[in-house]
Short mmCIF file of C-alpha atoms and ligand atoms in Angstrom, two decimals:
data_model
loop_
_atom_site.label_atom_id
_atom_site.label_comp_id
_atom_site.label_asym_id
_atom_site.label_seq_id
_atom_site.Cartn_x
_atom_site.Cartn_y
_atom_site.Cartn_z
CA MET A 15 -5.70 30.73 10.17
CA ALA A 16 -5.23 27.60 12.30
CA ASN A 17 -5.53 25.50 8.91
CA SER A 18 -2.99 27.59 7.15
CA ILE A 19 -0.60 26.91 10.12
CA ASP A 20 -1.30 23.14 9.93
CA MET A 21 -0.49 23.37 6.08
CA ALA A 22 2.73 25.09 6.80
CA ALA A 23 3.72 22.75 9.51
CA GLN A 24 2.75 19.63 7.39
CA LEU A 25 4.90 21.05 4.34
CA ALA A 26 7.76 21.52 6.71
CA GLY A 27 7.62 18.03 8.11
CA GLN A 28 7.15 16.20 4.77
CA SER A 29 10.16 18.15 3.51
CA LEU A 30 12.12 16.64 6.36
CA ARG A 31 10.77 13.36 5.68
CA PHE A 32 11.75 13.49 2.19
CA ALA A 33 15.16 14.58 2.99
CA TRP A 34 15.50 11.80 5.49
CA TYR A 35 14.21 9.04 3.34
CA PHE A 36 15.97 10.13 0.14
CA THR A 37 19.30 9.92 2.21
CA LEU A 38 18.33 6.37 3.34
CA ASN A 39 17.58 5.43 -0.19
CA ARG A 40 20.77 6.84 -1.54
CA LEU A 41 22.87 4.96 1.56
CA LEU A 42 20.94 1.86 0.86
CA ASP A 43 22.07 2.01 -2.99
CA TRP A 44 25.66 2.76 -1.87
CA ARG A 45 25.68 -0.03 0.50
CA SER A 46 24.24 -2.41 -2.14
CA GLN A 47 27.03 -1.29 -4.66
CA GLN A 48 29.67 -1.82 -1.74
CA LEU A 49 28.52 -5.35 -1.26
CA GLY A 50 28.79 -5.87 -5.09
CA LYS A 51 25.06 -6.66 -5.39
CA ALA A 52 23.45 -3.43 -6.80
CA ALA A 53 20.51 -4.37 -9.16
CA ARG A 54 21.52 -4.25 -12.96
CA TYR A 55 18.66 -4.26 -15.17
CA ALA A 56 18.36 -2.07 -18.13
CA PRO A 57 14.79 -1.63 -18.95
CA SER A 58 13.66 -1.59 -22.58
CA ARG A 59 11.09 1.24 -22.02
CA PRO A 60 11.45 4.78 -21.10
CA VAL A 61 12.36 5.74 -17.64
CA PRO A 62 11.50 8.96 -15.74
CA THR A 63 14.16 11.61 -15.02
CA ARG A 64 15.08 12.53 -11.36
CA GLN A 65 13.63 15.90 -12.09
CA GLN A 66 10.31 14.39 -13.20
CA LEU A 67 10.08 12.32 -10.18
CA MET A 68 10.63 15.12 -7.91
CA ALA A 69 8.23 17.35 -9.72
CA GLU A 70 5.36 14.58 -9.38
CA GLN A 71 6.33 14.01 -5.67
CA THR A 72 6.27 17.46 -4.94
CA GLU A 73 2.81 17.85 -6.53
CA LEU A 74 1.65 15.00 -4.25
CA LEU A 75 2.77 16.88 -1.17
CA LEU A 76 1.46 20.17 -2.27
CA SER A 77 -1.93 18.63 -2.87
CA ASP A 78 -1.88 16.91 0.60
CA ALA A 79 -1.06 20.08 2.40
CA LEU A 80 -3.72 21.86 0.59
CA ALA A 81 -6.41 19.40 1.75
CA VAL A 82 -5.06 20.24 5.26
CA ARG A 83 -5.47 23.72 4.62
CA ASP A 84 -9.00 23.18 3.25
CA GLY A 85 -9.94 21.18 6.54
CA LEU A 86 -10.77 18.06 4.26
CA TYR A 87 -8.60 15.96 6.82
CA PRO A 88 -6.12 16.52 9.61
CA PRO A 89 -2.36 16.85 9.01
CA MET A 90 -0.26 13.78 8.49
CA ASP A 91 0.55 11.43 11.37
CA ASP A 92 0.89 8.14 10.10
CA ASP A 93 3.88 7.07 12.19
CA ALA A 94 3.70 6.61 15.86
CA THR A 95 7.01 5.06 16.23
CA PRO A 96 9.45 6.89 18.77
CA PRO A 97 12.60 8.34 17.16
CA LEU A 98 14.73 5.91 18.84
CA ARG A 99 13.15 2.89 17.90
CA HIS A 100 12.77 4.25 14.42
CA LEU A 101 16.73 4.59 14.45
CA GLU A 102 16.79 0.94 15.56
CA ARG A 103 14.75 -0.19 12.80
CA VAL A 104 16.81 1.78 10.07
CA GLY A 105 19.73 -0.05 11.45
CA ARG A 106 18.03 -3.34 11.39
CA MET A 107 17.08 -2.51 7.48
CA PHE A 108 20.81 -2.14 6.71
CA ALA A 109 21.88 -5.28 8.86
CA ASP A 110 19.21 -7.29 6.82
CA LEU A 111 20.57 -5.93 3.75
CA PRO A 112 23.14 -8.54 2.74
CA GLY A 113 20.67 -11.43 3.35
CA THR A 114 17.97 -9.71 1.09
CA LEU A 115 20.57 -9.07 -1.72
CA ASP A 116 21.93 -12.56 -1.54
CA ARG A 117 18.37 -13.82 -2.04
CA ARG A 118 17.96 -11.76 -4.81
CA ALA A 119 21.11 -12.54 -6.52
CA HIS A 120 20.44 -16.33 -6.21
CA ASN A 121 16.51 -15.51 -6.74
CA GLU A 122 15.53 -17.46 -3.65
CA ALA A 123 12.39 -16.15 -2.02
CA MET A 124 11.13 -18.94 0.32
CA THR A 125 12.29 -18.29 3.70
CA ALA A 126 8.66 -17.49 4.45
CA ARG A 127 7.85 -21.30 4.18
CA SER A 128 9.77 -21.92 7.36
CA GLU A 129 7.66 -19.36 9.53
CA PRO A 130 5.38 -21.12 11.88
CA GLY A 131 1.88 -21.29 10.26
CA ALA A 132 3.22 -20.95 6.90
CA ASP A 133 1.67 -24.48 5.72
CA GLN A 134 -1.77 -23.18 6.54
CA LEU A 135 -1.75 -20.28 4.20
CA PRO A 136 -2.17 -19.97 0.35
CA ALA A 137 1.24 -21.01 -1.48
CA TYR A 138 1.07 -17.80 -3.47
CA TYR A 139 1.31 -15.78 -0.23
CA ALA A 140 3.92 -17.55 1.77
CA GLN A 141 7.00 -16.23 -0.28
CA ASP A 142 9.52 -13.51 0.58
CA PHE A 143 7.79 -10.46 -1.04
CA HIS A 144 10.41 -7.78 -1.64
CA PHE A 145 13.02 -10.53 -0.73
CA GLN A 146 12.12 -9.50 2.67
CA THR A 147 13.46 -12.10 5.31
CA GLY A 148 10.25 -14.34 6.48
CA GLY A 149 7.91 -12.52 3.82
CA TYR A 150 4.98 -11.36 5.53
CA LEU A 151 5.27 -13.84 8.10
CA SER A 152 8.07 -12.97 10.38
CA GLU A 153 7.84 -10.17 13.16
CA THR A 154 11.25 -8.55 11.91
CA SER A 155 9.82 -8.22 8.52
CA ALA A 156 6.69 -6.52 10.22
CA LYS A 157 8.84 -3.96 12.22
CA LEU A 158 10.94 -3.00 8.88
CA TYR A 159 8.27 -2.95 6.38
CA ASP A 160 7.31 0.86 6.88
CA VAL A 161 10.89 2.02 7.03
CA GLN A 162 11.72 -0.19 3.80
CA VAL A 163 8.65 1.34 1.88
CA GLU A 164 9.22 4.91 2.69
CA THR A 165 12.96 4.12 1.92
CA LEU A 166 11.82 3.04 -1.50
CA PHE A 167 9.40 5.95 -2.30
CA MET A 168 11.56 8.59 -0.64
CA GLY A 169 8.62 9.33 2.16
CA ALA A 170 5.87 9.54 -0.24
CA ALA A 171 4.34 5.97 0.56
CA GLY A 172 2.05 7.74 3.48
CA PRO A 173 1.20 10.91 1.27
CA MET A 174 0.03 8.47 -1.66
CA ARG A 175 -2.04 6.40 0.94
CA ARG A 176 -3.59 9.74 2.09
CA ALA A 177 -4.73 10.64 -1.35
CA ALA A 178 -7.53 7.98 -0.53
CA LEU A 179 -8.61 10.40 2.26
CA ARG A 180 -10.21 12.85 -0.44
CA PRO A 181 -12.75 10.48 -1.69
CA LEU A 182 -13.36 9.14 1.47
CA GLY A 183 -14.19 12.67 2.69
CA ALA A 184 -16.65 13.55 -0.22
CA PHE A 185 -18.59 10.09 0.63
CA VAL A 186 -18.70 10.80 4.41
CA ASN A 187 -19.71 14.63 3.97
CA GLY A 188 -23.27 14.91 5.10
CA GLN A 189 -23.44 11.58 6.78
CA ASP A 190 -23.25 10.51 10.54
CA GLN A 191 -19.79 8.81 10.78
CA ARG A 192 -20.93 6.94 13.99
CA ARG A 193 -23.17 4.76 11.42
CA LEU A 194 -20.55 4.00 8.76
CA HIS A 195 -18.21 1.15 8.80
CA LEU A 196 -15.02 1.00 6.86
CA LEU A 197 -12.98 -1.91 6.01
CA ASP A 198 -9.34 -1.89 5.10
CA VAL A 199 -8.44 -4.92 3.13
CA GLY A 200 -4.77 -5.94 3.22
CA CYS A 201 -4.28 -3.42 6.00
CA GLY A 202 -0.82 -4.41 6.81
CA THR A 203 0.92 -2.27 9.59
CA GLY A 204 -2.18 -0.03 9.68
CA ARG A 205 -0.48 3.10 8.58
CA PHE A 206 -3.69 4.07 6.32
CA LEU A 207 -6.14 3.02 9.35
CA ARG A 208 -4.54 5.39 11.66
CA GLN A 209 -4.97 8.40 9.25
CA VAL A 210 -8.70 7.31 8.85
CA ARG A 211 -9.06 6.86 12.63
CA LEU A 212 -7.50 10.62 13.21
CA ALA A 213 -9.84 11.94 10.66
CA TYR A 214 -12.97 10.06 11.78
CA PRO A 215 -12.80 9.18 15.54
CA ALA A 216 -16.29 7.84 15.68
CA MET A 217 -16.45 5.64 12.61
CA ALA A 218 -16.47 1.68 12.88
CA LEU A 219 -13.19 0.62 11.39
CA LYS A 220 -11.94 -2.98 10.76
CA GLY A 221 -8.50 -3.98 9.35
CA LEU A 222 -8.04 -7.32 7.63
CA ASP A 223 -4.89 -9.02 6.74
CA LEU A 224 -3.48 -12.63 6.45
CA SER A 225 -0.39 -11.80 8.54
CA PRO A 226 -0.50 -11.92 12.32
CA ALA A 227 2.74 -10.43 12.54
CA TYR A 228 1.61 -7.37 10.52
CA LEU A 229 -1.66 -7.22 12.39
CA ALA A 230 0.45 -7.22 15.93
CA GLU A 231 2.26 -4.33 14.39
CA ALA A 232 -0.90 -2.36 13.46
CA ARG A 233 -2.49 -2.91 16.73
CA GLN A 234 0.82 -1.43 18.51
CA HIS A 235 0.81 1.36 16.02
CA LEU A 236 -2.73 2.43 16.64
CA GLY A 237 -1.74 2.75 20.40
CA ASN A 238 -4.35 4.49 22.47
CA LEU A 239 -6.61 5.68 19.60
CA ARG A 240 -10.23 4.25 19.45
CA ALA A 241 -10.30 0.47 18.97
CA ILE A 242 -10.50 -1.27 15.66
CA GLN A 243 -11.48 -4.58 14.90
CA TRP A 244 -8.60 -6.72 13.46
CA ILE A 245 -9.25 -9.65 11.46
CA GLU A 246 -6.76 -12.15 10.50
CA ALA A 247 -8.13 -13.77 7.35
CA ALA A 248 -7.77 -13.91 3.53
CA ALA A 249 -9.17 -11.30 1.40
CA GLU A 250 -10.66 -13.85 -1.00
CA HIS A 251 -12.74 -15.36 1.79
CA MET A 252 -13.80 -12.44 4.06
CA PRO A 253 -15.54 -13.65 7.34
CA LEU A 254 -17.97 -10.78 7.05
CA ALA A 255 -21.81 -10.54 6.21
CA ASP A 256 -23.13 -9.52 2.74
CA ALA A 257 -23.63 -5.73 2.41
CA SER A 258 -22.06 -5.28 6.03
CA VAL A 259 -19.72 -2.42 5.08
CA ASP A 260 -20.07 1.23 3.74
CA VAL A 261 -16.54 1.66 2.51
CA ALA A 262 -13.84 -0.75 1.75
CA THR A 263 -10.34 0.47 0.79
CA ALA A 264 -7.34 -1.85 -0.62
CA ILE A 265 -4.09 -0.05 -0.41
CA PHE A 266 -1.09 -1.60 -2.35
CA LEU A 267 -2.65 -5.05 -1.93
CA TYR A 268 -3.69 -5.99 -5.59
CA HIS A 269 -0.17 -6.11 -7.21
CA GLU A 270 0.77 -8.76 -4.61
CA LEU A 271 -2.03 -11.16 -5.70
CA PRO A 272 -2.33 -13.54 -8.70
CA SER A 273 -4.74 -12.50 -11.40
CA GLN A 274 -7.36 -14.97 -10.34
CA VAL A 275 -7.14 -14.21 -6.63
CA ARG A 276 -7.36 -10.25 -7.57
CA ARG A 277 -10.77 -11.26 -9.10
CA GLN A 278 -11.91 -13.38 -5.96
CA VAL A 279 -11.10 -10.47 -3.63
CA THR A 280 -12.92 -7.84 -6.06
CA ALA A 281 -15.95 -10.12 -6.01
CA GLU A 282 -15.62 -10.27 -2.05
CA ILE A 283 -15.41 -6.65 -1.65
CA ALA A 284 -18.47 -6.22 -3.93
CA ARG A 285 -20.18 -8.75 -1.63
CA VAL A 286 -19.62 -7.17 1.84
CA LEU A 287 -20.12 -3.54 0.64
CA ARG A 288 -23.76 -2.36 0.92
CA PRO A 289 -25.49 -1.02 -2.34
CA GLY A 290 -24.20 2.39 -2.84
CA GLY A 291 -21.14 1.70 -0.90
CA LEU A 292 -17.79 3.11 -1.69
CA PHE A 293 -14.66 1.37 -2.95
CA VAL A 294 -11.15 3.12 -2.90
CA PHE A 295 -8.23 1.42 -4.44
CA VAL A 296 -4.56 2.67 -4.30
CA ASP A 297 -1.87 0.58 -5.96
CA SER A 298 0.94 0.99 -8.23
CA LEU A 299 0.85 2.85 -11.48
CA GLN A 300 -0.03 0.50 -14.43
CA LEU A 301 1.74 0.20 -18.05
CA GLY A 302 0.43 3.11 -19.94
CA ASP A 303 -0.61 5.15 -17.24
CA ARG A 304 2.51 7.53 -17.92
CA PRO A 305 4.07 5.99 -20.76
CA SER A 306 7.28 7.60 -20.19
CA TRP A 307 7.70 6.02 -16.69
CA ASP A 308 6.94 2.50 -18.13
CA GLY A 309 10.63 1.49 -17.74
CA LEU A 310 10.44 2.09 -13.82
CA LEU A 311 7.64 -0.41 -13.53
CA GLU A 312 9.17 -3.08 -15.89
CA SER A 313 12.25 -2.91 -13.79
CA PHE A 314 10.67 -2.93 -10.40
CA PRO A 315 10.15 -6.92 -10.39
CA HIS A 316 13.94 -7.18 -11.18
CA ARG A 317 14.83 -5.51 -7.91
CA PHE A 318 12.13 -6.78 -5.58
CA HIS A 319 10.66 -10.28 -5.58
CA GLU A 320 7.11 -9.25 -6.77
CA PRO A 321 5.88 -12.60 -8.36
CA TYR A 322 2.47 -11.03 -9.53
CA TYR A 323 3.51 -7.45 -10.28
CA ARG A 324 4.06 -8.00 -14.16
CA GLY A 325 0.54 -9.33 -14.43
CA TYR A 326 -0.73 -6.66 -12.19
CA ILE A 327 0.81 -3.77 -14.34
CA SER A 328 -1.17 -4.92 -17.60
CA ASP A 329 -4.35 -6.04 -15.79
CA ASP A 330 -7.61 -4.60 -16.91
CA LEU A 331 -8.72 -3.14 -13.50
CA ASP A 332 -11.51 -1.12 -15.00
CA THR A 333 -13.25 -4.19 -16.55
CA MET A 334 -12.52 -6.37 -13.52
CA PHE A 335 -14.22 -3.73 -11.10
CA ALA A 336 -17.29 -3.17 -13.43
CA ARG A 337 -17.87 -6.67 -13.93
CA ALA A 338 -18.11 -7.16 -10.14
CA GLY A 339 -20.69 -4.32 -10.11
CA LEU A 340 -18.42 -1.58 -8.98
CA ALA A 341 -19.04 1.45 -11.12
CA ALA A 342 -16.26 4.06 -12.09
CA LEU A 343 -16.24 7.17 -10.36
CA THR A 344 -12.85 8.51 -10.69
CA THR A 345 -9.27 7.42 -11.55
CA ARG A 346 -6.01 9.67 -10.75
CA THR A 347 -2.39 8.90 -10.75
CA PRO A 348 -0.65 10.52 -7.84
CA PHE A 349 3.24 10.29 -8.15
CA LEU A 350 3.80 6.44 -8.51
CA SER A 351 0.24 5.55 -7.44
CA LYS A 352 -3.15 4.79 -9.13
CA LEU A 353 -6.09 5.99 -7.26
CA MET A 354 -9.40 4.44 -8.49
CA VAL A 355 -12.61 5.34 -6.91
CA ARG A 356 -15.73 3.15 -7.44
CA ARG A 357 -19.36 2.70 -6.24
CA LYS A 358 -21.41 -0.36 -5.61
CA SER A 359 -24.66 0.19 -7.72
CA GLU A 360 -27.69 0.70 -5.67
CA MET A 361 -29.27 -2.35 -7.26
CA ALA A 362 -26.16 -4.33 -7.42
CA ALA A 363 -26.37 -7.79 -8.71
CA PRO A 364 -22.70 -8.54 -9.98
CA ALA A 365 -22.11 -9.78 -13.66
CA PRO A 366 -20.53 -13.36 -13.85
CA SER A 367 -16.93 -12.96 -13.55
CA GLU A 368 -14.46 -12.92 -16.52
CA PRO A 369 -14.01 -16.41 -17.97
CA SER A 370 -10.43 -16.08 -19.50
CA ALA A 371 -8.97 -14.33 -16.69
CA ALA A 372 -10.35 -16.56 -13.88
CA ALA A 373 -8.46 -19.21 -15.44
CA THR A 374 -4.98 -17.70 -15.38
CA LEU A 375 -2.42 -16.93 -12.62
CA ALA A 376 -0.58 -13.81 -13.36
C1 LIG B 6 2.26 -4.38 0.29
S1 LIG B 6 1.42 -4.68 1.76
C2 LIG B 6 0.21 -3.33 1.94
C3 LIG B 6 -0.09 -3.00 3.28
C4 LIG B 6 -0.80 -1.82 3.68
N1 LIG B 6 -2.13 -1.65 2.90
C5 LIG B 6 0.02 -0.67 3.10
O1 LIG B 6 -0.63 0.43 2.74
O2 LIG B 6 1.11 -0.64 3.40
C6 LIG B 6 0.23 -6.08 1.38
C7 LIG B 6 -0.62 -6.48 2.51
O3 LIG B 6 -1.53 -7.48 2.09
C8 LIG B 6 -1.59 -8.53 2.77
N2 LIG B 6 -2.15 -9.52 1.88
C9 LIG B 6 -1.57 -10.17 0.80
N3 LIG B 6 -2.35 -11.06 0.20
C10 LIG B 6 -3.43 -11.19 1.29
C11 LIG B 6 -4.71 -11.85 1.17
N4 LIG B 6 -4.91 -12.84 0.19
N5 LIG B 6 -5.60 -11.51 2.13
C12 LIG B 6 -5.32 -10.55 3.31
N6 LIG B 6 -4.11 -9.95 3.14
C13 LIG B 6 -3.09 -10.18 2.22
C14 LIG B 6 0.02 -8.69 3.33
O4 LIG B 6 0.00 -9.42 4.37
C15 LIG B 6 0.33 -7.22 3.50
O5 LIG B 6 0.25 -6.90 4.78
#
């Protein structure tokens, strides 16, 4: 009974959330048109209708609510931002829009290079992803990121991340969570780790990211929940011992990496996972996952600065994971995301990396 009430509350909350972010999404489009800078790109591939998008989003929200009803994990609570601060951030997102659109119009994406410490970071990283002011390196960008992403996905970014809780729950089932170590690679502002912490209060959690500003936001976001270890480092050179982690997750990270770095990160994940450990991957759909949606993927990098996205959507992730010793369990495509669940083999000796792919940048 209690779970059914949780489920109903969750569905009501997610409906409100959808209505709010849908409104912001439309307002942002309207404002872009007013400024005379709406994105104009006509994809050559088919695009989904609004009804198809809504149907898939509804299915995602229902599946999340049913998991709550079935007691698989707690109701969604991925945003601890107080309402007034949230509204302030929404205001800042609109204030930042003219600058963002100007950069898009002139295809300039290098304000991140003038942020302190940018010269110490890999060149592929120090750019204005999504045309955000300061890329991943400014405090303002860290504060606006979640509002921007939820506005883009009409409130579905959180539920897409939460789809990773299901395979995690299946893995943890029957094990003592106090003995398990989970690492979220490219943890950003910590939205997913907050969900994991609420589901597993005693698990040892680590969040790794290259951005000090995003890690600071993540720390604040986790608030008074039990401490997490935050690691400021590159995912391709993780300062962690071999076989020291039971579960690794990577959420919306891979599409932002050049092809060669994607492979290095995969090898690192396979290295730090213990034999038998779990890898849960969530990222964008790829070309061919839903052929009638391919046009949406094609137009995405015309709207947002995503220098490696085109390479990502046609990358052979299955082979990349298999060659690193991460064997396939399941692959699903909730709404606009791709969820891949992999397991490091018990006697893992990773195969040599792919020769041709390692030589190219996407
Ligand atoms: C699109 S965001 C996703 C963040 C978070 N996982 C989420 O679900 O919202 C990508 C994140 O990956 C981080 N990142 C990108 N390249 C990285 C790298 N090579 N090493 C560590 N973090 C990286 C960025 O700083 C950013 O926080």
